[in-house]
């Protein structure tokens, strides 16, 4: 593998690890993300960390502040409402695109992801939120449109952060059941039903999210990142 390809792969791993840590509330909104400490933790250069933080900033998960470094984003309720409204419109288009070229292979991918959600049903709520977010990103990926995928990734991750910050506790079974119904409508090539189900699902998600802000508690020290960072370091072996 070329050096440039190795660096790109490492960057992907770091982004994935930090993204999961943020969505799973290991790294809390407002927490500082110092490049030097993260570089030591992941066993990589500050340059790779900076590139990962810039990508996560583009996704809305990290805020980059001039002369003050990076921190986990902390969206306001007003921002969250705008993002959820925009998400409904974009995912309506996703359903229309993906159903036009639905195949058994694509349905199998959706079923496999849903199985992961079911398996994690009794895990922590932040893990369920991450998996639910990834379900919608998978749908966008299956459209074959890089543009739709990019926008759904950014909005989906931002909504996932909002859910981890504001949402009231709820059973993950609700989201799993709604995803099941969407997959069934796609399998039956029922575009109108699939779009209606998606709108209802996203409305329910927004209703759960836009309530009151949770108490974040004390900032988690970077030691909490160790399980995520270890996977990146061990990938070199």
PDB file of C-alpha atoms in Angstrom:
ATOM      1  CA  UNK A   1       0.000   0.000   0.000  1.00  0.00           C
ATOM      2  CA  UNK A   2       1.299   3.447  -0.946  1.00  0.00           C
ATOM      3  CA  UNK A   3       2.234   5.866   1.837  1.00  0.00           C
ATOM      4  CA  UNK A   4      -0.562   8.212   0.737  1.00  0.00           C
ATOM      5  CA  UNK A   5      -3.094   5.355   0.815  1.00  0.00           C
ATOM      6  CA  UNK A   6      -1.906   4.325   4.277  1.00  0.00           C
ATOM      7  CA  UNK A   7      -2.333   7.886   5.550  1.00  0.00           C
ATOM      8  CA  UNK A   8      -5.822   8.068   4.053  1.00  0.00           C
ATOM      9  CA  UNK A   9      -6.752   4.754   5.656  1.00  0.00           C
ATOM     10  CA  UNK A  10      -5.451   5.908   9.033  1.00  0.00           C
ATOM     11  CA  UNK A  11      -7.416   9.113   8.697  1.00  0.00           C
ATOM     12  CA  UNK A  12     -10.585   7.123   8.032  1.00  0.00           C
ATOM     13  CA  UNK A  13      -9.974   4.995  11.122  1.00  0.00           C
ATOM     14  CA  UNK A  14      -9.365   8.039  13.325  1.00  0.00           C
ATOM     15  CA  UNK A  15     -12.484   9.791  12.003  1.00  0.00           C
ATOM     16  CA  UNK A  16     -14.563   6.685  12.609  1.00  0.00           C
ATOM     17  CA  UNK A  17     -13.209   6.262  16.143  1.00  0.00           C
ATOM     18  CA  UNK A  18     -13.767   9.902  17.129  1.00  0.00           C
ATOM     19  CA  UNK A  19     -17.188   9.985  15.467  1.00  0.00           C
ATOM     20  CA  UNK A  20     -18.305   6.903  17.406  1.00  0.00           C
ATOM     21  CA  UNK A  21     -16.916   8.330  20.652  1.00  0.00           C
ATOM     22  CA  UNK A  22     -18.888  11.561  20.124  1.00  0.00           C
ATOM     23  CA  UNK A  23     -22.160   9.886  19.133  1.00  0.00           C
ATOM     24  CA  UNK A  24     -21.815   7.405  21.997  1.00  0.00           C
ATOM     25  CA  UNK A  25     -21.230  10.275  24.468  1.00  0.00           C
ATOM     26  CA  UNK A  26     -17.744   9.198  25.478  1.00  0.00           C
ATOM     27  CA  UNK A  27     -16.703  12.659  24.285  1.00  0.00           C
ATOM     28  CA  UNK A  28     -19.329  15.128  25.473  1.00  0.00           C
ATOM     29  CA  UNK A  29     -20.491  18.356  23.787  1.00  0.00           C
ATOM     30  CA  UNK A  30     -18.159  21.194  24.686  1.00  0.00           C
ATOM     31  CA  UNK A  31     -15.189  18.939  25.462  1.00  0.00           C
ATOM     32  CA  UNK A  32     -11.821  20.169  24.195  1.00  0.00           C
ATOM     33  CA  UNK A  33     -10.012  18.041  21.607  1.00  0.00           C
ATOM     34  CA  UNK A  34      -6.291  18.940  21.826  1.00  0.00           C
ATOM     35  CA  UNK A  35      -4.344  17.757  18.800  1.00  0.00           C
ATOM     36  CA  UNK A  36      -1.202  16.829  20.729  1.00  0.00           C
ATOM     37  CA  UNK A  37      -3.047  14.712  23.322  1.00  0.00           C
ATOM     38  CA  UNK A  38      -5.134  12.996  20.659  1.00  0.00           C
ATOM     39  CA  UNK A  39      -2.019  12.332  18.579  1.00  0.00           C
ATOM     40  CA  UNK A  40      -0.362  10.614  21.531  1.00  0.00           C
ATOM     41  CA  UNK A  41      -3.492   8.644  22.309  1.00  0.00           C
ATOM     42  CA  UNK A  42      -3.901   7.377  18.733  1.00  0.00           C
ATOM     43  CA  UNK A  43      -0.196   7.028  18.074  1.00  0.00           C
ATOM     44  CA  UNK A  44      -0.254   9.312  15.040  1.00  0.00           C
ATOM     45  CA  UNK A  45       1.000  12.755  14.042  1.00  0.00           C
ATOM     46  CA  UNK A  46      -0.805  15.991  14.843  1.00  0.00           C
ATOM     47  CA  UNK A  47      -1.256  16.452  11.102  1.00  0.00           C
ATOM     48  CA  UNK A  48      -3.448  13.344  10.841  1.00  0.00           C
ATOM     49  CA  UNK A  49      -5.411  14.411  13.916  1.00  0.00           C
ATOM     50  CA  UNK A  50      -5.928  17.899  12.448  1.00  0.00           C
ATOM     51  CA  UNK A  51      -7.187  16.399   9.179  1.00  0.00           C
ATOM     52  CA  UNK A  52      -9.616  14.163  11.070  1.00  0.00           C
ATOM     53  CA  UNK A  53     -10.904  17.081  13.146  1.00  0.00           C
ATOM     54  CA  UNK A  54     -11.411  19.169  10.010  1.00  0.00           C
ATOM     55  CA  UNK A  55     -13.475  16.392   8.459  1.00  0.00           C
ATOM     56  CA  UNK A  56     -15.574  15.993  11.604  1.00  0.00           C
ATOM     57  CA  UNK A  57     -16.051  19.757  11.676  1.00  0.00           C
ATOM     58  CA  UNK A  58     -17.452  19.545   8.136  1.00  0.00           C
ATOM     59  CA  UNK A  59     -19.878  16.900   9.455  1.00  0.00           C
ATOM     60  CA  UNK A  60     -20.992  19.231  12.231  1.00  0.00           C
ATOM     61  CA  UNK A  61     -19.622  17.091  15.070  1.00  0.00           C
ATOM     62  CA  UNK A  62     -16.645  19.289  15.932  1.00  0.00           C
ATOM     63  CA  UNK A  63     -16.171  23.045  16.197  1.00  0.00           C
ATOM     64  CA  UNK A  64     -12.815  24.557  15.193  1.00  0.00           C
ATOM     65  CA  UNK A  65     -12.092  27.822  17.002  1.00  0.00           C
ATOM     66  CA  UNK A  66      -9.337  30.184  15.930  1.00  0.00           C
ATOM     67  CA  UNK A  67      -6.462  30.148  18.418  1.00  0.00           C
ATOM     68  CA  UNK A  68      -8.506  28.028  20.823  1.00  0.00           C
ATOM     69  CA  UNK A  69      -8.367  24.597  19.208  1.00  0.00           C
ATOM     70  CA  UNK A  70     -11.151  22.122  18.585  1.00  0.00           C
ATOM     71  CA  UNK A  71     -14.061  21.019  20.747  1.00  0.00           C
ATOM     72  CA  UNK A  72     -17.030  18.679  20.433  1.00  0.00           C
ATOM     73  CA  UNK A  73     -19.891  20.645  18.888  1.00  0.00           C
ATOM     74  CA  UNK A  74     -22.823  21.720  21.025  1.00  0.00           C
ATOM     75  CA  UNK A  75     -25.740  22.596  18.717  1.00  0.00           C
ATOM     76  CA  UNK A  76     -28.483  24.871  19.995  1.00  0.00           C
ATOM     77  CA  UNK A  77     -32.123  23.789  19.955  1.00  0.00           C
ATOM     78  CA  UNK A  78     -32.824  26.322  17.193  1.00  0.00           C
ATOM     79  CA  UNK A  79     -30.052  24.830  15.039  1.00  0.00           C
ATOM     80  CA  UNK A  80     -31.372  21.353  15.784  1.00  0.00           C
ATOM     81  CA  UNK A  81     -34.879  22.210  14.606  1.00  0.00           C
ATOM     82  CA  UNK A  82     -33.535  23.531  11.297  1.00  0.00           C
ATOM     83  CA  UNK A  83     -31.392  20.428  10.777  1.00  0.00           C
ATOM     84  CA  UNK A  84     -34.268  18.021  11.450  1.00  0.00           C
ATOM     85  CA  UNK A  85     -36.539  19.905   9.059  1.00  0.00           C
ATOM     86  CA  UNK A  86     -33.898  19.816   6.329  1.00  0.00           C
ATOM     87  CA  UNK A  87     -33.241  16.149   7.008  1.00  0.00           C
ATOM     88  CA  UNK A  88     -36.870  15.224   6.319  1.00  0.00           C
ATOM     89  CA  UNK A  89     -36.732  16.865   2.900  1.00  0.00           C
ATOM     90  CA  UNK A  90     -33.423  15.248   1.902  1.00  0.00           C
ATOM     91  CA  UNK A  91     -34.376  11.748   3.053  1.00  0.00           C
ATOM     92  CA  UNK A  92     -37.631  12.020   1.130  1.00  0.00           C
ATOM     93  CA  UNK A  93     -35.455  12.285  -1.964  1.00  0.00           C
ATOM     94  CA  UNK A  94     -33.292   9.382  -0.761  1.00  0.00           C
ATOM     95  CA  UNK A  95     -36.331   7.092  -0.633  1.00  0.00           C
ATOM     96  CA  UNK A  96     -37.378   8.115  -4.145  1.00  0.00           C
ATOM     97  CA  UNK A  97     -33.896   7.420  -5.507  1.00  0.00           C
ATOM     98  CA  UNK A  98     -33.108   4.173  -3.714  1.00  0.00           C
ATOM     99  CA  UNK A  99     -36.437   2.478  -4.476  1.00  0.00           C
ATOM    100  CA  UNK A 100     -35.938   2.957  -8.223  1.00  0.00           C
ATOM    101  CA  UNK A 101     -32.973   0.560  -8.207  1.00  0.00           C
ATOM    102  CA  UNK A 102     -33.696  -1.681  -5.233  1.00  0.00           C
ATOM    103  CA  UNK A 103     -32.098  -5.128  -5.519  1.00  0.00           C
ATOM    104  CA  UNK A 104     -31.985  -8.245  -3.316  1.00  0.00           C
ATOM    105  CA  UNK A 105     -28.365  -7.400  -2.529  1.00  0.00           C
ATOM    106  CA  UNK A 106     -29.266  -3.915  -1.297  1.00  0.00           C
ATOM    107  CA  UNK A 107     -32.136  -5.277   0.769  1.00  0.00           C
ATOM    108  CA  UNK A 108     -29.712  -7.777   2.303  1.00  0.00           C
ATOM    109  CA  UNK A 109     -27.426  -4.915   3.342  1.00  0.00           C
ATOM    110  CA  UNK A 110     -30.329  -3.146   5.035  1.00  0.00           C
ATOM    111  CA  UNK A 111     -31.413  -6.355   6.745  1.00  0.00           C
ATOM    112  CA  UNK A 112     -27.866  -6.977   7.992  1.00  0.00           C
ATOM    113  CA  UNK A 113     -27.701  -3.498   9.488  1.00  0.00           C
ATOM    114  CA  UNK A 114     -31.112  -3.880  11.098  1.00  0.00           C
ATOM    115  CA  UNK A 115     -29.838  -7.099  12.696  1.00  0.00           C
ATOM    116  CA  UNK A 116     -27.057  -5.042  14.318  1.00  0.00           C
ATOM    117  CA  UNK A 117     -29.651  -2.620  15.693  1.00  0.00           C
ATOM    118  CA  UNK A 118     -31.665  -5.514  17.143  1.00  0.00           C
ATOM    119  CA  UNK A 119     -28.533  -7.023  18.679  1.00  0.00           C
ATOM    120  CA  UNK A 120     -27.714  -3.684  20.350  1.00  0.00           C
ATOM    121  CA  UNK A 121     -31.306  -3.057  21.464  1.00  0.00           C
ATOM    122  CA  UNK A 122     -30.408  -3.500  25.126  1.00  0.00           C
ATOM    123  CA  UNK A 123     -27.055  -1.760  24.878  1.00  0.00           C
ATOM    124  CA  UNK A 124     -26.553   1.865  25.893  1.00  0.00           C
ATOM    125  CA  UNK A 125     -28.824   4.430  24.265  1.00  0.00           C
ATOM    126  CA  UNK A 126     -25.908   6.311  22.593  1.00  0.00           C
ATOM    127  CA  UNK A 127     -24.864   3.109  20.768  1.00  0.00           C
ATOM    128  CA  UNK A 128     -28.445   2.668  19.546  1.00  0.00           C
ATOM    129  CA  UNK A 129     -28.435   6.290  18.338  1.00  0.00           C
ATOM    130  CA  UNK A 130     -25.203   5.709  16.391  1.00  0.00           C
ATOM    131  CA  UNK A 131     -26.543   2.558  14.724  1.00  0.00           C
ATOM    132  CA  UNK A 132     -29.836   4.267  13.876  1.00  0.00           C
ATOM    133  CA  UNK A 133     -27.906   7.139  12.286  1.00  0.00           C
ATOM    134  CA  UNK A 134     -25.843   4.672  10.257  1.00  0.00           C
ATOM    135  CA  UNK A 135     -29.046   3.047   8.935  1.00  0.00           C
ATOM    136  CA  UNK A 136     -30.013   6.301   7.236  1.00  0.00           C
ATOM    137  CA  UNK A 137     -26.489   6.806   5.898  1.00  0.00           C
ATOM    138  CA  UNK A 138     -26.585   3.295   4.432  1.00  0.00           C
ATOM    139  CA  UNK A 139     -29.833   4.153   2.646  1.00  0.00           C
ATOM    140  CA  UNK A 140     -28.170   7.212   1.131  1.00  0.00           C
ATOM    141  CA  UNK A 141     -25.150   5.136   0.101  1.00  0.00           C
ATOM    142  CA  UNK A 142     -27.427   2.688  -1.691  1.00  0.00           C
ATOM    143  CA  UNK A 143     -28.745   5.489  -3.918  1.00  0.00           C
ATOM    144  CA  UNK A 144     -25.340   5.592  -5.602  1.00  0.00           C
ATOM    145  CA  UNK A 145     -25.345   9.388  -5.356  1.00  0.00           C
ATOM    146  CA  UNK A 146     -22.188  10.869  -3.772  1.00  0.00           C
ATOM    147  CA  UNK A 147     -24.016  14.180  -3.312  1.00  0.00           C
ATOM    148  CA  UNK A 148     -26.918  12.648  -1.390  1.00  0.00           C
ATOM    149  CA  UNK A 149     -24.531  10.541   0.663  1.00  0.00           C
ATOM    150  CA  UNK A 150     -22.456  13.578   1.641  1.00  0.00           C
ATOM    151  CA  UNK A 151     -25.461  15.600   2.744  1.00  0.00           C
ATOM    152  CA  UNK A 152     -27.137  12.737   4.607  1.00  0.00           C
ATOM    153  CA  UNK A 153     -23.869  11.958   6.394  1.00  0.00           C
ATOM    154  CA  UNK A 154     -23.463  15.539   7.549  1.00  0.00           C
ATOM    155  CA  UNK A 155     -27.084  16.005   8.585  1.00  0.00           C
ATOM    156  CA  UNK A 156     -27.406  12.506  10.034  1.00  0.00           C
ATOM    157  CA  UNK A 157     -24.346  12.857  12.260  1.00  0.00           C
ATOM    158  CA  UNK A 158     -25.501  16.306  13.357  1.00  0.00           C
ATOM    159  CA  UNK A 159     -28.921  14.878  14.274  1.00  0.00           C
ATOM    160  CA  UNK A 160     -27.235  12.008  16.101  1.00  0.00           C
ATOM    161  CA  UNK A 161     -25.291  14.524  18.177  1.00  0.00           C
ATOM    162  CA  UNK A 162     -28.506  16.417  18.887  1.00  0.00           C
ATOM    163  CA  UNK A 163     -30.223  13.214  20.020  1.00  0.00           C
ATOM    164  CA  UNK A 164     -27.369  12.377  22.383  1.00  0.00           C
ATOM    165  CA  UNK A 165     -27.524  15.906  23.805  1.00  0.00           C
ATOM    166  CA  UNK A 166     -31.239  16.679  24.028  1.00  0.00           C
ATOM    167  CA  UNK A 167     -33.368  13.562  23.566  1.00  0.00           C
ATOM    168  CA  UNK A 168     -35.502  12.156  26.329  1.00  0.00           C
ATOM    169  CA  UNK A 169     -34.935   8.465  27.162  1.00  0.00           C
ATOM    170  CA  UNK A 170     -36.912   6.090  24.969  1.00  0.00           C
ATOM    171  CA  UNK A 171     -36.961   2.480  23.898  1.00  0.00           C
ATOM    172  CA  UNK A 172     -34.726   1.781  20.917  1.00  0.00           C
ATOM    173  CA  UNK A 173     -37.362  -0.745  19.846  1.00  0.00           C
ATOM    174  CA  UNK A 174     -39.418   2.181  18.480  1.00  0.00           C
ATOM    175  CA  UNK A 175     -36.748   3.122  15.959  1.00  0.00           C
ATOM    176  CA  UNK A 176     -36.042  -0.501  15.081  1.00  0.00           C
ATOM    177  CA  UNK A 177     -39.710  -1.148  14.364  1.00  0.00           C
ATOM    178  CA  UNK A 178     -39.902   1.960  12.182  1.00  0.00           C
ATOM    179  CA  UNK A 179     -36.786   0.907  10.243  1.00  0.00           C
ATOM    180  CA  UNK A 180     -38.344  -2.557   9.776  1.00  0.00           C
ATOM    181  CA  UNK A 181     -41.452  -1.015   8.237  1.00  0.00           C
ATOM    182  CA  UNK A 182     -39.386   1.163   5.882  1.00  0.00           C
ATOM    183  CA  UNK A 183     -37.402  -1.853   4.663  1.00  0.00           C
ATOM    184  CA  UNK A 184     -40.623  -3.803   4.067  1.00  0.00           C
ATOM    185  CA  UNK A 185     -42.079  -0.937   2.001  1.00  0.00           C
ATOM    186  CA  UNK A 186     -38.875  -0.769  -0.054  1.00  0.00           C
ATOM    187  CA  UNK A 187     -38.973  -4.532  -0.603  1.00  0.00           C
ATOM    188  CA  UNK A 188     -42.543  -4.188  -1.894  1.00  0.00           C
ATOM    189  CA  UNK A 189     -41.578  -1.278  -4.178  1.00  0.00           C
ATOM    190  CA  UNK A 190     -44.212   0.877  -2.467  1.00  0.00           C
ATOM    191  CA  UNK A 191     -42.623   4.297  -2.820  1.00  0.00           C
ATOM    192  CA  UNK A 192     -45.532   6.307  -1.412  1.00  0.00           C
ATOM    193  CA  UNK A 193     -45.736   4.149   1.703  1.00  0.00           C
ATOM    194  CA  UNK A 194     -41.955   4.184   2.172  1.00  0.00           C
ATOM    195  CA  UNK A 195     -41.870   7.977   1.954  1.00  0.00           C
ATOM    196  CA  UNK A 196     -44.792   8.336   4.380  1.00  0.00           C
ATOM    197  CA  UNK A 197     -43.125   5.945   6.818  1.00  0.00           C
ATOM    198  CA  UNK A 198     -39.831   7.833   6.578  1.00  0.00           C
ATOM    199  CA  UNK A 199     -41.524  11.183   7.232  1.00  0.00           C
ATOM    200  CA  UNK A 200     -43.397   9.767  10.229  1.00  0.00           C
ATOM    201  CA  UNK A 201     -40.222   8.150  11.527  1.00  0.00           C
ATOM    202  CA  UNK A 202     -38.159  11.334  11.276  1.00  0.00           C
ATOM    203  CA  UNK A 203     -40.965  13.359  12.871  1.00  0.00           C
ATOM    204  CA  UNK A 204     -40.999  10.926  15.791  1.00  0.00           C
ATOM    205  CA  UNK A 205     -37.207  11.149  16.089  1.00  0.00           C
ATOM    206  CA  UNK A 206     -37.371  14.952  16.110  1.00  0.00           C
ATOM    207  CA  UNK A 207     -40.110  14.900  18.734  1.00  0.00           C
ATOM    208  CA  UNK A 208     -37.907  12.776  20.961  1.00  0.00           C
ATOM    209  CA  UNK A 209     -34.945  15.071  20.403  1.00  0.00           C
ATOM    210  CA  UNK A 210     -36.275  18.592  20.719  1.00  0.00           C
ATOM    211  CA  UNK A 211     -37.282  18.525  24.350  1.00  0.00           C
ATOM    212  CA  UNK A 212     -34.907  19.820  27.010  1.00  0.00           C
ATOM    213  CA  UNK A 213     -31.163  19.840  27.271  1.00  0.00           C
ATOM    214  CA  UNK A 214     -29.534  17.104  29.276  1.00  0.00           C
ATOM    215  CA  UNK A 215     -27.042  17.876  31.968  1.00  0.00           C
ATOM    216  CA  UNK A 216     -23.705  17.091  30.407  1.00  0.00           C
ATOM    217  CA  UNK A 217     -21.904  16.582  33.695  1.00  0.00           C
ATOM    218  CA  UNK A 218     -18.131  16.852  34.016  1.00  0.00           C
ATOM    219  CA  UNK A 219     -16.043  16.546  30.893  1.00  0.00           C
ATOM    220  CA  UNK A 220     -14.750  13.056  30.277  1.00  0.00           C
ATOM    221  CA  UNK A 221     -10.971  12.782  30.310  1.00  0.00           C
ATOM    222  CA  UNK A 222      -9.299  11.439  27.186  1.00  0.00           C
ATOM    223  CA  UNK A 223      -8.621   8.122  28.937  1.00  0.00           C
ATOM    224  CA  UNK A 224     -12.208   7.281  28.014  1.00  0.00           C
ATOM    225  CA  UNK A 225     -11.064   7.256  24.377  1.00  0.00           C
ATOM    226  CA  UNK A 226      -8.688   4.353  24.985  1.00  0.00           C
ATOM    227  CA  UNK A 227     -10.909   1.544  23.589  1.00  0.00           C
ATOM    228  CA  UNK A 228     -11.449   3.576  20.388  1.00  0.00           C
ATOM    229  CA  UNK A 229      -7.807   4.632  20.069  1.00  0.00           C
ATOM    230  CA  UNK A 230      -6.533   1.096  20.706  1.00  0.00           C
ATOM    231  CA  UNK A 231      -8.343  -0.168  17.613  1.00  0.00           C
ATOM    232  CA  UNK A 232      -6.586   2.466  15.504  1.00  0.00           C
ATOM    233  CA  UNK A 233      -3.162   1.709  16.969  1.00  0.00           C
ATOM    234  CA  UNK A 234      -3.614  -2.037  16.549  1.00  0.00           C
ATOM    235  CA  UNK A 235      -4.584  -1.588  12.890  1.00  0.00           C
ATOM    236  CA  UNK A 236      -0.882  -1.075  12.154  1.00  0.00           C
ATOM    237  CA  UNK A 237      -0.036  -4.586  13.332  1.00  0.00           C
TER     238      UNK A 237
END
